[in-house]
Coordinates of C-alpha atoms and ligand atoms in Angstrom, one line a residue:
M1 CA 0.0 0.0 0.0
L2 CA 3.0 2.3 -0.6
L3 CA 2.3 5.6 -2.3
P4 CA 4.1 6.6 -4.5
R5 CA 4.5 3.1 -6.0
P6 CA 7.9 1.6 -5.3
K7 CA 10.2 0.1 -7.9
H8 CA 10.3 -3.2 -6.0
A9 CA 8.5 -4.3 -2.9
G10 CA 8.6 -8.0 -1.9
Q11 CA 7.2 -9.6 1.1
R12 CA 9.0 -12.4 3.0
P13 CA 7.5 -14.9 5.5
G14 CA 7.3 -13.7 9.1
R15 CA 6.6 -10.5 10.9
L16 CA 8.8 -8.2 13.0
D17 CA 7.5 -7.5 16.5
L18 CA 7.9 -3.8 17.3
T19 CA 6.4 -3.9 20.8
A20 CA 9.7 -3.1 22.5
G21 CA 10.5 -0.2 20.1
L22 CA 13.5 0.5 17.9
A23 CA 17.1 1.1 18.9
V24 CA 18.6 3.4 16.3
H25 CA 22.2 2.9 14.9
V26 CA 23.4 5.1 12.1
E27 CA 26.7 4.4 10.4
Q28 CA 28.6 5.0 7.2
L29 CA 28.1 2.5 4.4
A30 CA 31.2 0.4 4.3
A31 CA 31.9 0.8 0.6
D32 CA 31.6 4.5 0.6
D33 CA 34.6 6.9 0.9
G34 CA 32.5 9.0 3.3
P35 CA 29.5 11.1 2.8
P36 CA 30.0 14.9 3.2
D37 CA 30.8 16.3 6.7
G38 CA 27.9 16.4 9.0
T39 CA 25.7 14.0 7.0
L40 CA 25.9 11.1 9.5
A41 CA 25.0 13.4 12.4
A42 CA 22.2 15.0 10.5
A43 CA 20.9 11.5 9.4
E44 CA 21.0 10.3 13.0
R45 CA 18.9 13.3 14.0
S46 CA 16.4 12.7 11.2
V47 CA 16.1 9.0 12.1
L48 CA 15.7 9.6 15.8
R49 CA 13.2 12.3 15.2
A50 CA 11.1 10.2 12.7
V51 CA 11.2 7.1 15.0
A52 CA 10.2 9.2 18.0
R53 CA 7.4 10.8 16.0
L54 CA 6.1 7.3 15.1
G55 CA 6.1 6.4 18.8
L56 CA 8.7 3.7 18.2
L57 CA 11.8 5.0 20.0
A58 CA 13.0 2.2 22.3
G59 CA 12.4 2.8 26.0
H60 CA 9.2 4.7 25.3
P61 CA 6.7 3.7 26.3
R62 CA 7.6 0.0 26.5
D63 CA 10.8 0.0 28.4
D64 CA 10.9 -3.4 29.9
A65 CA 11.5 -5.4 26.7
H66 CA 14.4 -5.7 24.3
P67 CA 14.4 -3.1 21.5
V68 CA 14.6 -4.1 17.8
P69 CA 17.7 -2.7 16.0
L70 CA 17.1 -0.2 13.2
Q71 CA 20.4 -0.1 11.3
V72 CA 20.7 2.9 9.0
R73 CA 23.7 2.9 6.6
V74 CA 24.4 6.1 4.7
G75 CA 26.7 6.3 1.7
R76 CA 26.9 6.0 -2.0
R77 CA 26.7 2.5 -3.6
A78 CA 28.5 1.5 -6.7
D79 CA 25.3 0.2 -8.3
D80 CA 23.5 3.5 -7.7
P81 CA 25.5 6.1 -9.8
T82 CA 22.7 8.7 -9.4
G83 CA 22.9 8.3 -5.7
T84 CA 19.2 8.6 -5.0
A85 CA 18.2 5.0 -4.2
H86 CA 17.2 3.5 -0.8
T87 CA 16.5 0.0 0.4
L88 CA 14.6 -1.1 3.5
D89 CA 14.8 -4.6 4.8
V90 CA 12.5 -6.0 7.5
T91 CA 13.5 -9.3 9.0
P92 CA 12.3 -11.0 12.2
E93 CA 15.6 -9.7 13.8
G94 CA 15.3 -6.0 12.8
I95 CA 15.2 -3.3 10.2
T96 CA 18.1 -2.2 7.9
I97 CA 18.0 0.9 5.8
E98 CA 20.6 1.8 3.2
A99 CA 20.4 5.3 1.8
T100 CA 22.8 7.6 0.0
D101 CA 22.2 10.9 1.6
L102 CA 19.8 12.9 3.8
E103 CA 17.2 13.0 1.1
S104 CA 17.1 9.2 0.5
V105 CA 17.2 8.6 4.3
S106 CA 14.1 10.7 4.4
H107 CA 12.5 8.6 1.6
A108 CA 13.3 5.5 3.5
L109 CA 11.7 6.8 6.7
T110 CA 8.6 7.6 4.6
T111 CA 8.6 4.1 3.4
L112 CA 9.0 2.8 7.0
A113 CA 6.1 5.0 8.2
Q114 CA 3.9 3.7 5.3
L115 CA 4.6 0.1 6.4
L116 CA 3.0 0.9 9.7
P117 CA -0.7 1.3 10.4
P118 CA -2.0 4.8 9.5
S119 CA -2.5 5.6 13.1
A120 CA 1.3 5.7 13.5
L121 CA 1.1 9.0 11.7
R122 CA -1.0 10.6 14.5
A123 CA 0.9 13.2 16.5
A124 CA 0.8 10.9 19.5
G125 CA 2.5 8.1 17.6
L126 CA 1.8 4.4 17.4
G127 CA 0.4 2.8 20.5
A128 CA -0.9 6.0 22.0
S129 CA -4.2 6.5 20.2
G130 CA -6.0 3.3 21.0
A131 CA -7.0 2.8 17.4
S132 CA -8.1 -0.7 16.4
D133 CA -5.5 -1.1 13.7
E134 CA -2.6 -0.8 16.1
V135 CA -0.8 -4.1 15.5
L136 CA 2.7 -3.5 16.7
D137 CA 4.3 -5.6 14.1
V138 CA 5.2 -5.3 10.4
P139 CA 5.4 -7.9 7.7
C140 CA 9.0 -8.9 6.7
G141 CA 10.1 -7.9 3.3
R142 CA 12.4 -5.7 1.2
V143 CA 11.7 -2.4 -0.6
E144 CA 14.2 -1.1 -3.2
D145 CA 13.3 2.2 -4.6
S146 CA 14.6 5.3 -6.4
P147 CA 12.9 8.2 -8.1
R148 CA 12.4 8.6 -11.9
Y149 CA 12.8 12.4 -11.8
P150 CA 15.2 14.3 -9.6
W151 CA 12.9 17.4 -9.2
R152 CA 9.6 16.7 -7.5
G153 CA 8.2 19.8 -6.1
G154 CA 5.3 21.8 -4.6
M155 CA 5.1 25.5 -5.0
L156 CA 3.3 27.7 -2.4
D157 CA 2.5 31.4 -3.0
V158 CA 2.8 33.0 0.4
V159 CA 2.0 36.5 -1.1
R160 CA -1.6 36.6 -2.3
H161 CA -2.3 35.3 1.2
F162 CA 0.4 35.0 3.7
A163 CA 1.1 31.6 5.3
P164 CA 2.5 31.7 8.8
K165 CA 5.8 29.9 9.3
R166 CA 4.1 26.9 11.0
T167 CA 2.1 26.4 7.8
V168 CA 5.2 26.4 5.7
L169 CA 7.0 23.9 7.9
R170 CA 3.9 21.7 7.9
Y171 CA 3.8 21.9 4.1
I172 CA 7.4 20.7 4.0
D173 CA 6.4 17.7 6.2
L174 CA 3.5 16.9 3.9
L175 CA 5.8 17.1 0.8
A176 CA 8.3 14.8 2.4
A177 CA 5.5 12.4 3.3
H178 CA 4.9 12.1 -0.5
R179 CA 8.6 11.9 -1.4
F180 CA 8.6 15.4 -3.0
N181 CA 12.0 16.9 -2.6
R182 CA 11.5 20.6 -3.5
M183 CA 9.4 23.3 -2.0
H184 CA 9.3 26.4 -4.1
L185 CA 8.3 29.4 -2.0
H186 CA 6.9 32.3 -4.0
L187 CA 8.0 35.1 -1.6
T188 CA 7.4 38.4 -3.5
D189 CA 4.7 39.7 -5.7
D190 CA 2.3 42.7 -6.2
Q191 CA 0.3 41.8 -3.1
G192 CA 3.2 41.7 -0.6
W193 CA 6.9 41.2 0.0
R194 CA 7.5 38.5 2.5
I195 CA 11.3 38.7 3.2
A196 CA 12.1 40.9 6.2
S197 CA 15.4 42.3 4.8
E198 CA 17.6 43.8 7.4
R199 CA 19.5 45.8 4.8
F200 CA 16.3 47.3 3.4
P201 CA 13.8 47.5 6.3
R202 CA 11.0 49.2 4.3
L203 CA 10.5 46.0 2.3
A204 CA 8.8 44.5 5.4
E205 CA 7.6 47.7 7.0
V206 CA 5.8 48.9 3.9
G207 CA 5.8 46.1 1.5
S208 CA 4.6 43.2 3.6
W209 CA 1.0 44.2 4.2
R210 CA -2.0 45.7 2.5
P211 CA -5.0 47.5 4.2
S212 CA -7.6 45.4 2.5
T213 CA -8.2 42.4 0.3
R214 CA -10.6 42.1 -2.5
L215 CA -12.4 38.8 -1.9
G216 CA -14.4 38.3 -5.0
P217 CA -14.4 39.2 -8.7
D218 CA -17.4 41.4 -8.0
G219 CA -15.1 43.8 -6.2
E220 CA -16.0 43.1 -2.6
H221 CA -13.2 44.2 -0.2
D222 CA -12.9 43.0 3.3
R223 CA -11.3 46.3 4.5
T224 CA -9.2 44.3 7.0
P225 CA -5.4 44.6 6.9
H226 CA -3.6 41.5 5.8
G227 CA 0.2 40.8 5.8
G228 CA 3.2 39.1 7.3
S229 CA 6.8 38.4 6.6
Y230 CA 9.5 36.0 7.5
S231 CA 12.6 37.2 9.3
L232 CA 16.0 36.1 7.9
A233 CA 16.2 33.7 10.9
D234 CA 12.8 32.3 9.9
L235 CA 14.0 31.7 6.4
R236 CA 17.2 30.1 7.6
E237 CA 15.0 27.8 9.8
I238 CA 12.7 26.9 7.0
A239 CA 15.6 26.0 4.6
R240 CA 17.3 23.9 7.3
Y241 CA 14.0 22.2 8.3
G242 CA 13.6 21.3 4.7
R243 CA 17.1 20.0 4.2
E244 CA 16.9 17.7 7.2
R245 CA 13.7 16.2 5.7
G246 CA 15.1 15.8 2.2
V247 CA 13.2 18.9 0.8
V248 CA 15.3 21.6 -0.8
V249 CA 13.5 25.0 -0.3
V250 CA 13.6 27.1 -3.4
P251 CA 13.0 30.8 -2.7
E252 CA 11.6 33.1 -5.4
I253 CA 12.1 36.8 -5.7
D254 CA 9.9 37.6 -8.7
V255 CA 11.4 40.4 -10.8
P256 CA 11.2 42.7 -12.8
G257 CA 7.4 42.3 -13.1
H258 CA 5.0 41.6 -10.2
T259 CA 6.8 44.1 -8.1
S260 CA 4.1 46.5 -6.7
A261 CA 5.1 45.7 -3.1
L262 CA 8.7 46.3 -3.8
R263 CA 7.9 49.7 -5.5
A264 CA 5.6 50.7 -2.7
A265 CA 8.6 50.3 -0.3
Y266 CA 11.2 51.8 -2.6
P267 CA 9.4 53.9 -5.2
E268 CA 12.6 55.1 -6.8
L269 CA 13.0 51.6 -8.3
G270 CA 9.8 51.9 -10.2
R271 CA 8.3 54.2 -12.8
P272 CA 8.9 57.8 -11.9
G273 CA 5.8 59.9 -11.1
V274 CA 3.5 56.9 -10.6
D275 CA 1.8 56.0 -7.4
H276 CA 3.0 52.7 -6.0
T277 CA 0.9 50.7 -3.5
V278 CA 0.8 47.1 -2.3
Q279 CA -2.0 45.7 -4.4
D280 CA -5.2 44.8 -2.5
T281 CA -6.8 42.9 -5.5
V282 CA -5.6 39.4 -5.5
W283 CA -4.9 39.5 -9.2
A284 CA -2.9 42.5 -10.5
G285 CA -0.8 42.5 -13.6
G286 CA 1.0 45.3 -15.3
S287 CA 3.7 46.2 -12.8
S288 CA 7.5 46.3 -13.0
V289 CA 10.6 47.9 -11.7
S290 CA 13.2 49.5 -13.9
P291 CA 15.8 47.1 -15.3
T292 CA 18.6 49.5 -14.8
R293 CA 21.9 49.3 -12.9
P294 CA 20.8 50.8 -9.5
V295 CA 17.9 48.2 -9.5
V296 CA 20.3 45.3 -10.3
A297 CA 22.5 46.6 -7.5
F298 CA 19.6 46.7 -5.0
L299 CA 18.4 43.2 -6.0
T300 CA 21.9 41.8 -5.8
E301 CA 22.1 42.9 -2.1
V302 CA 18.7 41.4 -1.4
L303 CA 19.7 38.1 -3.0
D304 CA 22.9 38.1 -1.0
E305 CA 20.9 38.5 2.2
L306 CA 18.6 35.7 1.2
C307 CA 21.4 33.3 0.1
D308 CA 23.4 34.0 3.2
A309 CA 20.4 33.2 5.4
M310 CA 19.1 30.2 3.5
E311 CA 22.2 28.6 2.0
V312 CA 20.2 27.3 -0.9
P313 CA 21.4 25.7 -4.2
Y314 CA 18.7 27.4 -6.3
V315 CA 17.0 30.8 -6.4
H316 CA 14.0 31.5 -8.6
L317 CA 14.2 35.0 -10.2
G318 CA 10.6 35.0 -11.6
G319 CA 10.7 37.0 -14.9
D320 CA 7.0 36.4 -15.7
E321 CA 4.3 38.8 -16.9
C322 CA 6.4 41.9 -16.9
D323 CA 4.9 45.2 -18.1
M324 CA 7.7 46.7 -20.3
S325 CA 5.4 49.3 -21.9
W326 CA 6.9 52.3 -20.1
W327 CA 10.5 51.2 -20.4
A328 CA 10.9 52.7 -23.9
E329 CA 9.8 56.1 -22.6
D330 CA 12.1 56.3 -19.5
P331 CA 15.3 58.1 -20.2
A332 CA 17.3 56.2 -17.6
I333 CA 16.3 52.9 -19.3
T334 CA 16.7 54.1 -22.9
G335 CA 20.1 55.5 -21.9
E336 CA 21.2 52.1 -20.7
M337 CA 19.7 50.4 -23.7
A338 CA 21.9 52.7 -26.0
E339 CA 25.0 51.8 -24.0
H340 CA 24.4 48.1 -24.5
G341 CA 23.3 48.6 -28.1
Y342 CA 19.8 47.2 -27.4
S343 CA 16.8 48.2 -29.6
E344 CA 14.1 46.4 -27.7
P345 CA 13.0 46.9 -24.0
S346 CA 12.7 43.1 -23.8
Q347 CA 16.5 42.9 -24.1
M348 CA 16.7 44.8 -20.8
H349 CA 14.4 42.2 -19.3
A350 CA 16.9 39.6 -20.4
H351 CA 19.9 41.7 -19.3
L352 CA 18.5 42.1 -15.7
L353 CA 17.7 38.4 -15.3
R354 CA 21.2 37.4 -16.7
A355 CA 22.9 39.9 -14.4
L356 CA 21.2 38.5 -11.4
A357 CA 21.7 34.9 -12.5
S358 CA 25.5 35.6 -13.0
H359 CA 25.7 37.0 -9.5
L360 CA 24.0 33.9 -8.2
A361 CA 26.3 31.7 -10.2
A362 CA 29.4 33.4 -8.6
R363 CA 28.0 32.2 -5.3
G364 CA 27.4 28.7 -6.6
V365 CA 23.7 29.1 -6.8
R366 CA 21.7 28.1 -9.9
A367 CA 19.0 30.4 -11.2
I368 CA 15.5 29.5 -12.3
V369 CA 13.1 31.6 -14.4
W370 CA 9.5 31.3 -15.6
D371 CA 9.4 30.7 -19.4
E372 CA 9.1 34.4 -20.3
G373 CA 12.8 34.6 -19.3
L374 CA 13.6 32.1 -22.1
V375 CA 11.6 34.1 -24.7
T376 CA 13.5 37.4 -23.9
G377 CA 16.9 35.6 -23.6
G378 CA 17.1 36.1 -19.8
V379 CA 18.9 32.8 -19.2
L380 CA 22.4 31.5 -18.7
E381 CA 23.3 28.1 -20.1
D382 CA 22.5 26.4 -16.9
T383 CA 19.4 28.4 -15.9
I384 CA 16.4 26.2 -15.2
V385 CA 13.2 27.1 -17.0
M386 CA 9.8 26.6 -15.3
A387 CA 7.5 26.5 -18.3
W388 CA 4.1 27.5 -17.1
R389 CA 2.5 28.6 -20.4
G390 CA 1.5 25.2 -21.7
E391 CA 3.0 22.4 -23.8
R392 CA 4.5 24.5 -26.5
A393 CA 6.5 26.6 -24.0
S394 CA 7.7 23.5 -22.3
S395 CA 8.7 21.8 -25.5
R396 CA 10.6 24.9 -26.7
A397 CA 12.5 25.3 -23.4
A398 CA 13.5 21.7 -23.3
R399 CA 15.3 22.0 -26.6
T400 CA 18.1 24.0 -24.9
H401 CA 17.6 24.2 -21.2
D402 CA 16.8 22.0 -18.2
V403 CA 13.1 22.3 -17.5
V404 CA 10.9 21.8 -14.5
R405 CA 7.5 21.0 -15.8
S406 CA 5.0 23.3 -14.3
P407 CA 2.3 23.8 -17.0
L408 CA -0.9 25.6 -15.9
F409 CA -2.7 22.5 -17.0
P410 CA -2.5 20.2 -15.0
T411 CA -0.1 21.5 -12.3
Y412 CA -1.9 24.7 -11.2
F413 CA -3.8 23.2 -8.2
N414 CA -5.5 26.6 -7.5
F415 CA -8.0 25.6 -10.2
D416 CA -11.2 23.8 -9.3
Q417 CA -10.9 20.1 -8.7
S418 CA -14.1 19.3 -10.6
D419 CA -17.0 20.9 -12.4
D420 CA -19.3 20.3 -9.4
P421 CA -21.0 23.7 -8.6
R422 CA -20.4 23.1 -4.9
E423 CA -16.6 23.6 -5.4
P424 CA -15.4 26.7 -3.6
R425 CA -14.3 29.7 -5.5
S426 CA -10.9 29.2 -7.1
E427 CA -9.5 30.1 -10.5
G428 CA -12.4 28.6 -12.4
G429 CA -12.3 25.5 -14.7
A430 CA -11.5 22.1 -13.5
I431 CA -8.1 20.3 -13.2
T432 CA -9.1 16.9 -11.9
L433 CA -7.3 14.1 -10.2
D434 CA -7.6 12.2 -13.5
D435 CA -5.9 15.1 -15.4
V436 CA -3.0 15.0 -12.9
A437 CA -2.7 11.2 -13.0
A438 CA -2.5 11.3 -16.8
F439 CA 0.3 14.0 -16.9
A440 CA 3.4 13.0 -18.9
P441 CA 6.4 15.1 -17.7
A442 CA 8.5 14.0 -20.7
P443 CA 6.0 13.4 -23.6
A444 CA 6.7 10.5 -25.8
D445 CA 6.8 12.6 -29.0
W446 CA 9.7 14.8 -27.7
T447 CA 13.2 14.2 -28.9
D448 CA 15.8 12.4 -26.6
T449 CA 17.5 15.8 -26.0
Q450 CA 14.2 17.4 -24.9
R451 CA 13.3 14.4 -22.7
S452 CA 16.8 14.4 -21.1
H453 CA 16.3 18.1 -20.1
V454 CA 13.2 17.3 -18.0
L455 CA 14.4 17.5 -14.4
G456 CA 10.9 16.7 -13.2
G457 CA 7.9 18.8 -12.3
Q458 CA 5.9 20.5 -9.5
F459 CA 2.4 21.5 -8.6
Q460 CA 1.6 25.1 -7.7
V461 CA -0.8 26.5 -5.2
W462 CA -1.3 30.2 -6.1
T463 CA -3.3 31.7 -3.2
E464 CA -5.6 34.3 -4.8
W465 CA -8.5 32.4 -3.4
V466 CA -6.7 30.5 -0.6
P467 CA -7.0 32.4 2.7
D468 CA -5.6 29.7 5.0
E469 CA -4.1 26.3 5.5
R470 CA -7.4 24.5 5.3
R471 CA -7.9 25.7 1.7
I472 CA -4.3 24.8 0.9
D473 CA -5.0 21.2 2.1
Y474 CA -8.2 21.1 0.1
L475 CA -6.6 22.2 -3.2
A476 CA -3.3 20.3 -2.8
F477 CA -4.7 16.9 -1.8
P478 CA -5.4 14.4 -3.2
R479 CA -4.1 15.8 -6.5
A480 CA -0.6 16.0 -5.0
C481 CA -0.7 12.3 -4.3
A482 CA -1.2 11.6 -8.0
L483 CA 1.6 14.0 -9.0
A484 CA 3.9 12.4 -6.4
E485 CA 3.5 9.1 -8.1
V486 CA 3.9 10.5 -11.6
L487 CA 7.2 12.1 -10.7
W488 CA 8.5 9.4 -8.5
S489 CA 7.5 6.4 -10.6
G490 CA 7.5 8.0 -14.0
G491 CA 3.7 7.6 -14.5
I492 CA 0.7 5.9 -13.1
E493 CA 0.6 2.6 -15.0
D494 CA -2.0 0.7 -13.0
R495 CA -4.8 3.1 -12.4
P496 CA -7.1 0.8 -10.4
G497 CA -4.0 -0.1 -8.3
F498 CA -3.3 3.5 -7.7
D499 CA -6.9 4.2 -6.7
A500 CA -6.8 1.4 -4.2
R501 CA -3.5 2.7 -2.7
L502 CA -4.9 6.2 -2.7
R503 CA -8.0 5.2 -0.8
H504 CA -5.7 3.7 1.9
H505 CA -3.4 6.7 1.7
L506 CA -6.3 9.0 2.5
T507 CA -6.6 7.3 5.9
R508 CA -2.9 8.4 6.5
L509 CA -3.9 11.9 5.6
D510 CA -6.8 11.6 8.1
A511 CA -4.2 10.6 10.7
L512 CA -2.0 13.6 9.8
G513 CA -5.0 15.9 10.0
V514 CA -4.9 16.9 6.4
E515 CA -8.2 18.4 5.2
Y516 CA -8.1 17.0 1.7
R517 CA -11.0 17.0 -0.8
P518 CA -12.8 13.7 -0.5
L519 CA -12.9 11.7 -3.7
D520 CA -16.7 12.1 -4.0
G521 CA -16.8 15.8 -3.5
P522 CA -16.4 18.6 -1.0
L523 CA -17.7 18.4 2.6
P524 CA -20.3 21.0 3.5
W525 CA -17.8 23.3 5.0
Q526 CA -15.4 22.9 2.1
Q527 CA -18.1 24.2 -0.3
G528 CA -18.4 27.8 -1.5
G529 CA -22.0 28.2 -0.2
E530 CA -23.8 31.4 -1.1
G531 CA -21.4 34.0 0.1
V532 CA -18.1 35.4 -1.2
W533 CA -16.6 31.9 -1.6
K534 CA -19.5 30.9 -4.0
R535 CA -18.1 29.8 -7.3
T536 CA -19.2 32.3 -9.9
S537 CA -16.7 31.9 -12.6
T538 CA -18.1 30.3 -15.8
D539 CA -14.6 29.8 -17.3
T540 CA -13.8 26.4 -18.6
I541 CA -10.4 24.9 -18.3
G542 CA -10.5 24.4 -22.1
A543 CA -10.7 28.1 -22.7
T544 CA -8.0 28.8 -20.1
R545 CA -5.7 26.2 -21.8
T546 CA -6.3 27.9 -25.2
W547 CA -5.5 31.3 -23.7
V548 CA -2.3 30.2 -22.0
E549 CA -1.0 28.5 -25.2
S550 CA -1.9 31.7 -27.1
V551 CA 0.4 33.9 -24.9
A552 CA 3.3 31.5 -24.8
D553 CA 5.4 33.5 -27.3
A554 CA 5.0 36.8 -25.5
P555 CA 8.1 38.2 -23.7
Ligands
ACM1 C1 2.7 32.6 -13.5 O1 1.7 31.9 -13.4 N1 2.6 33.8 -13.8 C2 4.0 32.0 -13.4

């Protein structure tokens, strides 16, 4: 009943009795020349934490019996050149895990948790909740597993609606529980700036809140302030929390478009003589900072602060939906264009993104852009492209660049889950569990080169209509369960088998307290009702798909 489906899972006769709990031993795999410094200590912390969380740490609460050994060997194996595999063996004598690094240790711990009854996932751990499925033994067997794609992510927009730190950390836990290994955190946009820069304090003081939020397309405002930001210490904590759970946090500073909050804080970075405010409508396009040297210098300092705090291998620079209409009329911008010999404002879009990506590269950080960045040329050779504007944009990007597949259809989980009129207000148009289950990250009609550029994919939760964690849960699950299997296993081959495993998996989500959308429709309190959350959009996903493909060539 593992989800995602493992490469190999075989049962052996016998069961392992866990009544006395697990005694944890973490060591280096004999054949390895040594994992990087600190890996073993961090792996030990992860294993102890996970085993304690399951209620299985020896001595608690069953301290009069002999604990069962849980041997965890960490290191690279000769037969696993990509270094992402893990194995888990359960015998009547104990459990042995072999894993290459912190991430695959985390995957193995997820496997172990899934071999236990779902009630093991309750906060009180196994044995504490009195549930009838609490058999304290597991069947013997061996799991051998490794992922098909190296990038398996979930994006969370913490701008349209702010998510408190505890929600972000919980999101990381839920990603890890599905063997996702990337959390993309969309930290800046027109509706707020969520990084409490110490170098530029107005970013948080001014940019991190708005006096009101427009709740519906009919223009209803709540007239209640909304905001929040993460301190650099919070961001460091979030990144480290992710690392120890095998989830790389990918922060995004979205420039040069989607920058109303940045311009509200520092108007000199934007269009002279224009009023700049943090947007109170959840959707707002048509904003941008200037792409000139002083702005590059400002953003470089912000990036340095962010990278110093988070120590991340990737930073997303945005690049999407930028209003360049005023750039050709601004003397500072046209002056710089002349210096560079540029004739088109879009060349300045590319120039800014490349300058920032080069700065990141000098720090050993790889840049990511939305696919507009590829259209204008705002990419270095190793820049990763997130192609959101449909299949054509993805296919084009994969000819030359590594791609993380994030097409609106079917990875934008902020769209409705079905055409049921009871669905709460979201973007309008349905992206169903079936649509996600059928997603092909590397389509069969792509060339080998294109297919080899596919790093993987991710789902996105944009939060225009997502006020809190309950709605995040609703939109993300169970669609994320299907995407997890697509990205881990390469596709869902046996759909009835997946459906059976998903039904069981939903009882795990119940134990974790995840308020997913039930397979047969929303619960009464998950529906839109007759108020501002009533679904009024008549958009169909077909029309939206046609629109997004039609804008795929725009810079
Ligand atoms: C996007 O949806 N503008 C990336």
